[in-house]
Structures are given as C-alpha cells and as structure tokens.
Amino acid sequence: QLIAEKRLRALSIAHERLGEVELRERRFAEADAAFQRAIEITEELMAKNPQEERLRVDLSYNLIDRGDLARELGRLGEARKAYERAIALREELARAHPQSAHRLRELSVAYSRAGELALLQDRLEDALRTNQRDAEITEKLWRWYPESAEYRRDFAISLDALGRTATRVKRYDVAEEVYTRSLEMKQA
C-alpha cells in the first residue's frame, strides 16, 4: 500500500508540473485538466492519510496553480476559492512550524495572490486586509534574515502592494505609514 501511495503522489506531482507547462504554453484546457487531476489524486491520498503533512503542502501548491489558471481565464470566483483553501492549508502548516521561513514564505505567496485577486474584483477592504497580512509575514522574514536580498525584495513588493491598495481605498494614513516603512527598509 505504501508503494502504491508513493506512486500516486508521484503521479499527482507529474500532473501538477504538466499543468504548469501547459499554463505557460497557454493551453488552458490541458492545464485545467492536469491541475484538476493533481488535486483529485492529492485529496484521495489525504483522505487515506489525513495527518500526512507533505500532502497538505502538495495540495496547497495544486490550489495556487488552479487559482492562477482560473484567474487567467476570468473565473474569479473559482480562483478565490482556490486561494482561500490554499491560505487555510498554509496557515495550518505555518502554525505547525512557526520558525520555518519556508512555510512562512509559502503563506506569503498565497496571501499575495489572494490580494491581487481581491483588487481585481474590487473587494478593496479584503485586498487591504490580505495585503496587510502578506506584509506582516514578509517583514517577519526580512527581520529574521536582514541579509537576504530575496526577503528584502519580497518585503518591498508586499509594501508596494499594500501602499497601492491603501491609496485605492483612500486610506491615506495607512499608505503614508507603509511608504515611510518602505523608505526606511530600503535605506537600512
């Protein structure tokens, strides 16, 4: 049974990677089918092994990919559901590993995608809240690893998204604070 489950997981990962290629090649129907199959396999494995952490990680990646595709195709409600499920999984994983920079960065990516989508849908307060959470996470990572150019860049991008969102919702006090933090971070 263990060998069969390892093969299924490998099959799920292969479907996800195929979907990523199909998406890059703009073959949307093929990408959709591949991502859906990856999700189905992973969910089947999770039903048999609910405590298996790597399956929750796999599913979170599947959902981010599915959300990206749905957003690209204008299926914004579907994208939102996918991102929300990915956030829930990644929040759980981050709580289980609060000192893991990798888990926090994965969570930040999910919040970033959800924030972009919320802006696209004119759900401005949701976008503001989501971008604030993303900025909190990326700031934590940058403070943990101030020498990391990657975390510095992620934090700068998060602050920019938060500042633009705050400006759009006419929360100029938040925008001013965010852009001031951005300047301080860039000068540090």
JSON list of C-alpha atoms in Angstrom, two decimals:
[
{"chain": "A", "resi": 1, "resn": "GLN", "atom": "CA", "xyz": [0.00, 0.00, 0.00]},
{"chain": "A", "resi": 2, "resn": "LEU", "atom": "CA", "xyz": [2.84, 2.41, 0.83]},
{"chain": "A", "resi": 3, "resn": "ILE", "atom": "CA", "xyz": [4.39, 1.87, -2.61]},
{"chain": "A", "resi": 4, "resn": "ALA", "atom": "CA", "xyz": [1.03, 2.47, -4.29]},
{"chain": "A", "resi": 5, "resn": "GLU", "atom": "CA", "xyz": [0.61, 5.72, -2.33]},
{"chain": "A", "resi": 6, "resn": "LYS", "atom": "CA", "xyz": [4.11, 6.89, -3.28]},
{"chain": "A", "resi": 7, "resn": "ARG", "atom": "CA", "xyz": [3.29, 6.20, -6.92]},
{"chain": "A", "resi": 8, "resn": "LEU", "atom": "CA", "xyz": [0.04, 8.13, -6.65]},
{"chain": "A", "resi": 9, "resn": "ARG", "atom": "CA", "xyz": [1.83, 11.07, -5.07]},
{"chain": "A", "resi": 10, "resn": "ALA", "atom": "CA", "xyz": [4.43, 11.00, -7.86]},
{"chain": "A", "resi": 11, "resn": "LEU", "atom": "CA", "xyz": [1.58, 10.92, -10.38]},
{"chain": "A", "resi": 12, "resn": "SER", "atom": "CA", "xyz": [-0.06, 13.92, -8.73]},
{"chain": "A", "resi": 13, "resn": "ILE", "atom": "CA", "xyz": [3.20, 15.87, -8.83]},
{"chain": "A", "resi": 14, "resn": "ALA", "atom": "CA", "xyz": [3.66, 14.95, -12.50]},
{"chain": "A", "resi": 15, "resn": "HIS", "atom": "CA", "xyz": [0.15, 16.25, -13.28]},
{"chain": "A", "resi": 16, "resn": "GLU", "atom": "CA", "xyz": [0.88, 19.50, -11.45]},
{"chain": "A", "resi": 17, "resn": "ARG", "atom": "CA", "xyz": [4.13, 20.02, -13.35]},
{"chain": "A", "resi": 18, "resn": "LEU", "atom": "CA", "xyz": [2.46, 19.20, -16.65]},
{"chain": "A", "resi": 19, "resn": "GLY", "atom": "CA", "xyz": [-0.25, 21.71, -15.79]},
{"chain": "A", "resi": 20, "resn": "GLU", "atom": "CA", "xyz": [2.38, 24.37, -15.13]},
{"chain": "A", "resi": 21, "resn": "VAL", "atom": "CA", "xyz": [3.91, 23.77, -18.56]},
{"chain": "A", "resi": 22, "resn": "GLU", "atom": "CA", "xyz": [0.50, 23.80, -20.25]},
{"chain": "A", "resi": 23, "resn": "LEU", "atom": "CA", "xyz": [-0.35, 27.07, -18.50]},
{"chain": "A", "resi": 24, "resn": "ARG", "atom": "CA", "xyz": [2.92, 28.67, -19.65]},
{"chain": "A", "resi": 25, "resn": "GLU", "atom": "CA", "xyz": [2.16, 27.48, -23.18]},
{"chain": "A", "resi": 26, "resn": "ARG", "atom": "CA", "xyz": [-1.35, 28.96, -22.81]},
{"chain": "A", "resi": 27, "resn": "ARG", "atom": "CA", "xyz": [-3.02, 25.59, -23.39]},
{"chain": "A", "resi": 28, "resn": "PHE", "atom": "CA", "xyz": [-5.64, 26.30, -20.79]},
{"chain": "A", "resi": 29, "resn": "ALA", "atom": "CA", "xyz": [-7.93, 23.28, -21.20]},
{"chain": "A", "resi": 30, "resn": "GLU", "atom": "CA", "xyz": [-4.97, 20.94, -20.84]},
{"chain": "A", "resi": 31, "resn": "ALA", "atom": "CA", "xyz": [-3.64, 22.87, -17.83]},
{"chain": "A", "resi": 32, "resn": "ASP", "atom": "CA", "xyz": [-7.07, 22.79, -16.23]},
{"chain": "A", "resi": 33, "resn": "ALA", "atom": "CA", "xyz": [-7.36, 19.02, -16.66]},
{"chain": "A", "resi": 34, "resn": "ALA", "atom": "CA", "xyz": [-3.85, 18.43, -15.30]},
{"chain": "A", "resi": 35, "resn": "PHE", "atom": "CA", "xyz": [-4.38, 20.65, -12.24]},
{"chain": "A", "resi": 36, "resn": "GLN", "atom": "CA", "xyz": [-7.76, 19.09, -11.55]},
{"chain": "A", "resi": 37, "resn": "ARG", "atom": "CA", "xyz": [-6.28, 15.59, -11.71]},
{"chain": "A", "resi": 38, "resn": "ALA", "atom": "CA", "xyz": [-3.44, 16.60, -9.37]},
{"chain": "A", "resi": 39, "resn": "ILE", "atom": "CA", "xyz": [-5.98, 17.94, -6.87]},
{"chain": "A", "resi": 40, "resn": "GLU", "atom": "CA", "xyz": [-8.15, 14.81, -7.11]},
{"chain": "A", "resi": 41, "resn": "ILE", "atom": "CA", "xyz": [-5.21, 12.48, -6.52]},
{"chain": "A", "resi": 42, "resn": "THR", "atom": "CA", "xyz": [-3.87, 14.54, -3.62]},
{"chain": "A", "resi": 43, "resn": "GLU", "atom": "CA", "xyz": [-7.29, 14.76, -1.98]},
{"chain": "A", "resi": 44, "resn": "GLU", "atom": "CA", "xyz": [-7.71, 10.99, -2.37]},
{"chain": "A", "resi": 45, "resn": "LEU", "atom": "CA", "xyz": [-4.36, 10.43, -0.67]},
{"chain": "A", "resi": 46, "resn": "MET", "atom": "CA", "xyz": [-5.23, 12.93, 2.08]},
{"chain": "A", "resi": 47, "resn": "ALA", "atom": "CA", "xyz": [-8.46, 11.06, 2.80]},
{"chain": "A", "resi": 48, "resn": "LYS", "atom": "CA", "xyz": [-6.38, 7.94, 3.50]},
{"chain": "A", "resi": 49, "resn": "ASN", "atom": "CA", "xyz": [-3.58, 9.81, 5.33]},
{"chain": "A", "resi": 50, "resn": "PRO", "atom": "CA", "xyz": [-5.08, 12.93, 6.93]},
{"chain": "A", "resi": 51, "resn": "GLN", "atom": "CA", "xyz": [-2.01, 13.59, 9.10]},
{"chain": "A", "resi": 52, "resn": "GLU", "atom": "CA", "xyz": [0.49, 13.44, 6.22]},
{"chain": "A", "resi": 53, "resn": "GLU", "atom": "CA", "xyz": [1.88, 16.97, 6.10]},
{"chain": "A", "resi": 54, "resn": "ARG", "atom": "CA", "xyz": [3.53, 16.78, 2.70]},
{"chain": "A", "resi": 55, "resn": "LEU", "atom": "CA", "xyz": [0.14, 16.06, 1.14]},
{"chain": "A", "resi": 56, "resn": "ARG", "atom": "CA", "xyz": [-1.23, 19.30, 2.57]},
{"chain": "A", "resi": 57, "resn": "VAL", "atom": "CA", "xyz": [1.81, 21.07, 1.13]},
{"chain": "A", "resi": 58, "resn": "ASP", "atom": "CA", "xyz": [1.19, 19.42, -2.25]},
{"chain": "A", "resi": 59, "resn": "LEU", "atom": "CA", "xyz": [-2.48, 20.36, -2.21]},
{"chain": "A", "resi": 60, "resn": "SER", "atom": "CA", "xyz": [-1.65, 23.97, -1.36]},
{"chain": "A", "resi": 61, "resn": "TYR", "atom": "CA", "xyz": [0.59, 24.16, -4.44]},
{"chain": "A", "resi": 62, "resn": "ASN", "atom": "CA", "xyz": [-2.11, 22.49, -6.56]},
{"chain": "A", "resi": 63, "resn": "LEU", "atom": "CA", "xyz": [-4.64, 25.06, -5.37]},
{"chain": "A", "resi": 64, "resn": "ILE", "atom": "CA", "xyz": [-2.36, 28.04, -6.05]},
{"chain": "A", "resi": 65, "resn": "ASP", "atom": "CA", "xyz": [-1.79, 26.75, -9.59]},
{"chain": "A", "resi": 66, "resn": "ARG", "atom": "CA", "xyz": [-5.51, 26.17, -10.07]},
{"chain": "A", "resi": 67, "resn": "GLY", "atom": "CA", "xyz": [-6.25, 29.66, -8.76]},
{"chain": "A", "resi": 68, "resn": "ASP", "atom": "CA", "xyz": [-3.72, 31.20, -11.14]},
{"chain": "A", "resi": 69, "resn": "LEU", "atom": "CA", "xyz": [-5.31, 29.40, -14.07]},
{"chain": "A", "resi": 70, "resn": "ALA", "atom": "CA", "xyz": [-8.84, 30.34, -13.03]},
{"chain": "A", "resi": 71, "resn": "ARG", "atom": "CA", "xyz": [-7.78, 33.98, -12.66]},
{"chain": "A", "resi": 72, "resn": "GLU", "atom": "CA", "xyz": [-6.18, 33.90, -16.11]},
{"chain": "A", "resi": 73, "resn": "LEU", "atom": "CA", "xyz": [-9.44, 32.54, -17.55]},
{"chain": "A", "resi": 74, "resn": "GLY", "atom": "CA", "xyz": [-11.58, 35.11, -15.77]},
{"chain": "A", "resi": 75, "resn": "ARG", "atom": "CA", "xyz": [-13.15, 32.52, -13.46]},
{"chain": "A", "resi": 76, "resn": "LEU", "atom": "CA", "xyz": [-12.58, 34.77, -10.48]},
{"chain": "A", "resi": 77, "resn": "GLY", "atom": "CA", "xyz": [-14.93, 33.04, -8.04]},
{"chain": "A", "resi": 78, "resn": "GLU", "atom": "CA", "xyz": [-13.13, 29.76, -8.64]},
{"chain": "A", "resi": 79, "resn": "ALA", "atom": "CA", "xyz": [-9.76, 31.48, -8.21]},
{"chain": "A", "resi": 80, "resn": "ARG", "atom": "CA", "xyz": [-10.90, 32.99, -4.92]},
{"chain": "A", "resi": 81, "resn": "LYS", "atom": "CA", "xyz": [-11.99, 29.61, -3.56]},
{"chain": "A", "resi": 82, "resn": "ALA", "atom": "CA", "xyz": [-8.70, 28.02, -4.58]},
{"chain": "A", "resi": 83, "resn": "TYR", "atom": "CA", "xyz": [-6.62, 30.78, -2.96]},
{"chain": "A", "resi": 84, "resn": "GLU", "atom": "CA", "xyz": [-8.71, 30.70, 0.21]},
{"chain": "A", "resi": 85, "resn": "ARG", "atom": "CA", "xyz": [-8.24, 26.93, 0.54]},
{"chain": "A", "resi": 86, "resn": "ALA", "atom": "CA", "xyz": [-4.50, 27.34, -0.09]},
{"chain": "A", "resi": 87, "resn": "ILE", "atom": "CA", "xyz": [-4.29, 30.04, 2.60]},
{"chain": "A", "resi": 88, "resn": "ALA", "atom": "CA", "xyz": [-6.11, 27.81, 5.09]},
{"chain": "A", "resi": 89, "resn": "LEU", "atom": "CA", "xyz": [-3.71, 24.94, 4.42]},
{"chain": "A", "resi": 90, "resn": "ARG", "atom": "CA", "xyz": [-0.64, 27.15, 4.55]},
{"chain": "A", "resi": 91, "resn": "GLU", "atom": "CA", "xyz": [-1.80, 28.87, 7.76]},
{"chain": "A", "resi": 92, "resn": "GLU", "atom": "CA", "xyz": [-2.09, 25.43, 9.33]},
{"chain": "A", "resi": 93, "resn": "LEU", "atom": "CA", "xyz": [1.37, 24.46, 8.11]},
{"chain": "A", "resi": 94, "resn": "ALA", "atom": "CA", "xyz": [2.89, 27.74, 9.34]},
{"chain": "A", "resi": 95, "resn": "ARG", "atom": "CA", "xyz": [1.31, 27.25, 12.78]},
{"chain": "A", "resi": 96, "resn": "ALA", "atom": "CA", "xyz": [2.80, 23.76, 12.93]},
{"chain": "A", "resi": 97, "resn": "HIS", "atom": "CA", "xyz": [6.24, 25.19, 12.05]},
{"chain": "A", "resi": 98, "resn": "PRO", "atom": "CA", "xyz": [6.29, 28.78, 13.36]},
{"chain": "A", "resi": 99, "resn": "GLN", "atom": "CA", "xyz": [10.06, 29.12, 12.90]},
{"chain": "A", "resi": 100, "resn": "SER", "atom": "CA", "xyz": [10.07, 27.84, 9.33]},
{"chain": "A", "resi": 101, "resn": "ALA", "atom": "CA", "xyz": [10.93, 30.60, 6.89]},
{"chain": "A", "resi": 102, "resn": "HIS", "atom": "CA", "xyz": [9.96, 28.31, 4.02]},
{"chain": "A", "resi": 103, "resn": "ARG", "atom": "CA", "xyz": [6.44, 27.75, 5.38]},
{"chain": "A", "resi": 104, "resn": "LEU", "atom": "CA", "xyz": [6.00, 31.47, 6.03]},
{"chain": "A", "resi": 105, "resn": "ARG", "atom": "CA", "xyz": [7.15, 32.38, 2.54]},
{"chain": "A", "resi": 106, "resn": "GLU", "atom": "CA", "xyz": [4.68, 29.90, 1.04]},
{"chain": "A", "resi": 107, "resn": "LEU", "atom": "CA", "xyz": [1.95, 31.53, 3.13]},
{"chain": "A", "resi": 108, "resn": "SER", "atom": "CA", "xyz": [3.03, 34.97, 1.94]},
{"chain": "A", "resi": 109, "resn": "VAL", "atom": "CA", "xyz": [2.72, 33.88, -1.69]},
{"chain": "A", "resi": 110, "resn": "ALA", "atom": "CA", "xyz": [-0.84, 32.68, -1.08]},
{"chain": "A", "resi": 111, "resn": "TYR", "atom": "CA", "xyz": [-1.80, 35.98, 0.56]},
{"chain": "A", "resi": 112, "resn": "SER", "atom": "CA", "xyz": [-0.15, 37.94, -2.25]},
{"chain": "A", "resi": 113, "resn": "ARG", "atom": "CA", "xyz": [-2.13, 36.07, -4.91]},
{"chain": "A", "resi": 114, "resn": "ALA", "atom": "CA", "xyz": [-5.38, 36.48, -2.95]},
{"chain": "A", "resi": 115, "resn": "GLY", "atom": "CA", "xyz": [-4.68, 40.20, -2.54]},
{"chain": "A", "resi": 116, "resn": "GLU", "atom": "CA", "xyz": [-4.11, 40.67, -6.26]},
{"chain": "A", "resi": 117, "resn": "LEU", "atom": "CA", "xyz": [-7.37, 38.87, -6.98]},
{"chain": "A", "resi": 118, "resn": "ALA", "atom": "CA", "xyz": [-9.31, 40.90, -4.41]},
{"chain": "A", "resi": 119, "resn": "LEU", "atom": "CA", "xyz": [-8.09, 44.10, -6.09]},
{"chain": "A", "resi": 120, "resn": "LEU", "atom": "CA", "xyz": [-9.11, 42.74, -9.47]},
{"chain": "A", "resi": 121, "resn": "GLN", "atom": "CA", "xyz": [-12.59, 42.02, -8.09]},
{"chain": "A", "resi": 122, "resn": "ASP", "atom": "CA", "xyz": [-12.80, 45.46, -6.42]},
{"chain": "A", "resi": 123, "resn": "ARG", "atom": "CA", "xyz": [-13.07, 43.81, -2.99]},
{"chain": "A", "resi": 124, "resn": "LEU", "atom": "CA", "xyz": [-10.92, 46.61, -1.66]},
{"chain": "A", "resi": 125, "resn": "GLU", "atom": "CA", "xyz": [-11.24, 46.02, 2.09]},
{"chain": "A", "resi": 126, "resn": "ASP", "atom": "CA", "xyz": [-10.42, 42.33, 1.56]},
{"chain": "A", "resi": 127, "resn": "ALA", "atom": "CA", "xyz": [-7.46, 43.35, -0.57]},
{"chain": "A", "resi": 128, "resn": "LEU", "atom": "CA", "xyz": [-6.25, 45.73, 2.14]},
{"chain": "A", "resi": 129, "resn": "ARG", "atom": "CA", "xyz": [-6.57, 43.10, 4.88]},
{"chain": "A", "resi": 130, "resn": "THR", "atom": "CA", "xyz": [-4.91, 40.42, 2.74]},
{"chain": "A", "resi": 131, "resn": "ASN", "atom": "CA", "xyz": [-2.05, 42.68, 1.71]},
{"chain": "A", "resi": 132, "resn": "GLN", "atom": "CA", "xyz": [-1.54, 43.71, 5.34]},
{"chain": "A", "resi": 133, "resn": "ARG", "atom": "CA", "xyz": [-1.16, 40.05, 6.31]},
{"chain": "A", "resi": 134, "resn": "ASP", "atom": "CA", "xyz": [1.27, 39.49, 3.45]},
{"chain": "A", "resi": 135, "resn": "ALA", "atom": "CA", "xyz": [3.34, 42.50, 4.54]},
{"chain": "A", "resi": 136, "resn": "GLU", "atom": "CA", "xyz": [3.42, 41.25, 8.16]},
{"chain": "A", "resi": 137, "resn": "ILE", "atom": "CA", "xyz": [4.77, 37.90, 7.01]},
{"chain": "A", "resi": 138, "resn": "THR", "atom": "CA", "xyz": [7.36, 39.30, 4.62]},
{"chain": "A", "resi": 139, "resn": "GLU", "atom": "CA", "xyz": [8.51, 41.80, 7.23]},
{"chain": "A", "resi": 140, "resn": "LYS", "atom": "CA", "xyz": [8.98, 39.00, 9.75]},
{"chain": "A", "resi": 141, "resn": "LEU", "atom": "CA", "xyz": [11.09, 37.06, 7.24]},
{"chain": "A", "resi": 142, "resn": "TRP", "atom": "CA", "xyz": [13.18, 40.10, 6.40]},
{"chain": "A", "resi": 143, "resn": "ARG", "atom": "CA", "xyz": [13.76, 40.83, 10.09]},
{"chain": "A", "resi": 144, "resn": "TRP", "atom": "CA", "xyz": [14.77, 37.21, 10.68]},
{"chain": "A", "resi": 145, "resn": "TYR", "atom": "CA", "xyz": [17.18, 37.34, 7.72]},
{"chain": "A", "resi": 146, "resn": "PRO", "atom": "CA", "xyz": [18.08, 41.01, 7.08]},
{"chain": "A", "resi": 147, "resn": "GLU", "atom": "CA", "xyz": [20.98, 39.97, 4.84]},
{"chain": "A", "resi": 148, "resn": "SER", "atom": "CA", "xyz": [18.65, 38.11, 2.47]},
{"chain": "A", "resi": 149, "resn": "ALA", "atom": "CA", "xyz": [18.12, 40.01, -0.76]},
{"chain": "A", "resi": 150, "resn": "GLU", "atom": "CA", "xyz": [15.19, 37.72, -1.54]},
{"chain": "A", "resi": 151, "resn": "TYR", "atom": "CA", "xyz": [13.33, 38.53, 1.68]},
{"chain": "A", "resi": 152, "resn": "ARG", "atom": "CA", "xyz": [14.14, 42.22, 1.33]},
{"chain": "A", "resi": 153, "resn": "ARG", "atom": "CA", "xyz": [12.69, 42.16, -2.20]},
{"chain": "A", "resi": 154, "resn": "ASP", "atom": "CA", "xyz": [9.60, 40.24, -1.04]},
{"chain": "A", "resi": 155, "resn": "PHE", "atom": "CA", "xyz": [9.01, 42.76, 1.74]},
{"chain": "A", "resi": 156, "resn": "ALA", "atom": "CA", "xyz": [9.43, 45.70, -0.66]},
{"chain": "A", "resi": 157, "resn": "ILE", "atom": "CA", "xyz": [6.94, 44.14, -3.09]},
{"chain": "A", "resi": 158, "resn": "SER", "atom": "CA", "xyz": [4.47, 43.49, -0.26]},
{"chain": "A", "resi": 159, "resn": "LEU", "atom": "CA", "xyz": [4.77, 47.06, 0.98]},
{"chain": "A", "resi": 160, "resn": "ASP", "atom": "CA", "xyz": [4.24, 48.40, -2.52]},
{"chain": "A", "resi": 161, "resn": "ALA", "atom": "CA", "xyz": [1.08, 46.29, -2.96]},
{"chain": "A", "resi": 162, "resn": "LEU", "atom": "CA", "xyz": [-0.19, 47.38, 0.44]},
{"chain": "A", "resi": 163, "resn": "GLY", "atom": "CA", "xyz": [0.54, 51.04, -0.28]},
{"chain": "A", "resi": 164, "resn": "ARG", "atom": "CA", "xyz": [-1.23, 50.93, -3.64]},
{"chain": "A", "resi": 165, "resn": "THR", "atom": "CA", "xyz": [-4.20, 49.17, -2.09]},
{"chain": "A", "resi": 166, "resn": "ALA", "atom": "CA", "xyz": [-4.41, 51.62, 0.82]},
{"chain": "A", "resi": 167, "resn": "THR", "atom": "CA", "xyz": [-4.30, 54.51, -1.64]},
{"chain": "A", "resi": 168, "resn": "ARG", "atom": "CA", "xyz": [-7.05, 52.95, -3.72]},
{"chain": "A", "resi": 169, "resn": "VAL", "atom": "CA", "xyz": [-9.35, 52.61, -0.68]},
{"chain": "A", "resi": 170, "resn": "LYS", "atom": "CA", "xyz": [-8.46, 56.18, 0.31]},
{"chain": "A", "resi": 171, "resn": "ARG", "atom": "CA", "xyz": [-6.72, 55.07, 3.48]},
{"chain": "A", "resi": 172, "resn": "TYR", "atom": "CA", "xyz": [-4.00, 57.65, 3.03]},
{"chain": "A", "resi": 173, "resn": "ASP", "atom": "CA", "xyz": [-2.86, 57.31, 6.65]},
{"chain": "A", "resi": 174, "resn": "VAL", "atom": "CA", "xyz": [-2.07, 53.63, 6.03]},
{"chain": "A", "resi": 175, "resn": "ALA", "atom": "CA", "xyz": [-0.47, 54.42, 2.65]},
{"chain": "A", "resi": 176, "resn": "GLU", "atom": "CA", "xyz": [1.76, 57.08, 4.22]},
{"chain": "A", "resi": 177, "resn": "GLU", "atom": "CA", "xyz": [2.83, 54.72, 7.01]},
{"chain": "A", "resi": 178, "resn": "VAL", "atom": "CA", "xyz": [3.54, 51.93, 4.52]},
{"chain": "A", "resi": 179, "resn": "TYR", "atom": "CA", "xyz": [5.58, 54.09, 2.17]},
{"chain": "A", "resi": 180, "resn": "THR", "atom": "CA", "xyz": [7.51, 55.51, 5.13]},
{"chain": "A", "resi": 181, "resn": "ARG", "atom": "CA", "xyz": [8.31, 51.95, 6.25]},
{"chain": "A", "resi": 182, "resn": "SER", "atom": "CA", "xyz": [9.32, 51.15, 2.70]},
{"chain": "A", "resi": 183, "resn": "LEU", "atom": "CA", "xyz": [11.77, 54.05, 2.62]},
{"chain": "A", "resi": 184, "resn": "GLU", "atom": "CA", "xyz": [13.22, 53.04, 5.99]},
{"chain": "A", "resi": 185, "resn": "MET", "atom": "CA", "xyz": [13.60, 49.45, 4.86]},
{"chain": "A", "resi": 186, "resn": "LYS", "atom": "CA", "xyz": [15.30, 50.47, 1.63]},
{"chain": "A", "resi": 187, "resn": "GLN", "atom": "CA", "xyz": [17.70, 52.75, 3.49]},
{"chain": "A", "resi": 188, "resn": "ALA", "atom": "CA", "xyz": [18.58, 50.14, 6.13]}
]
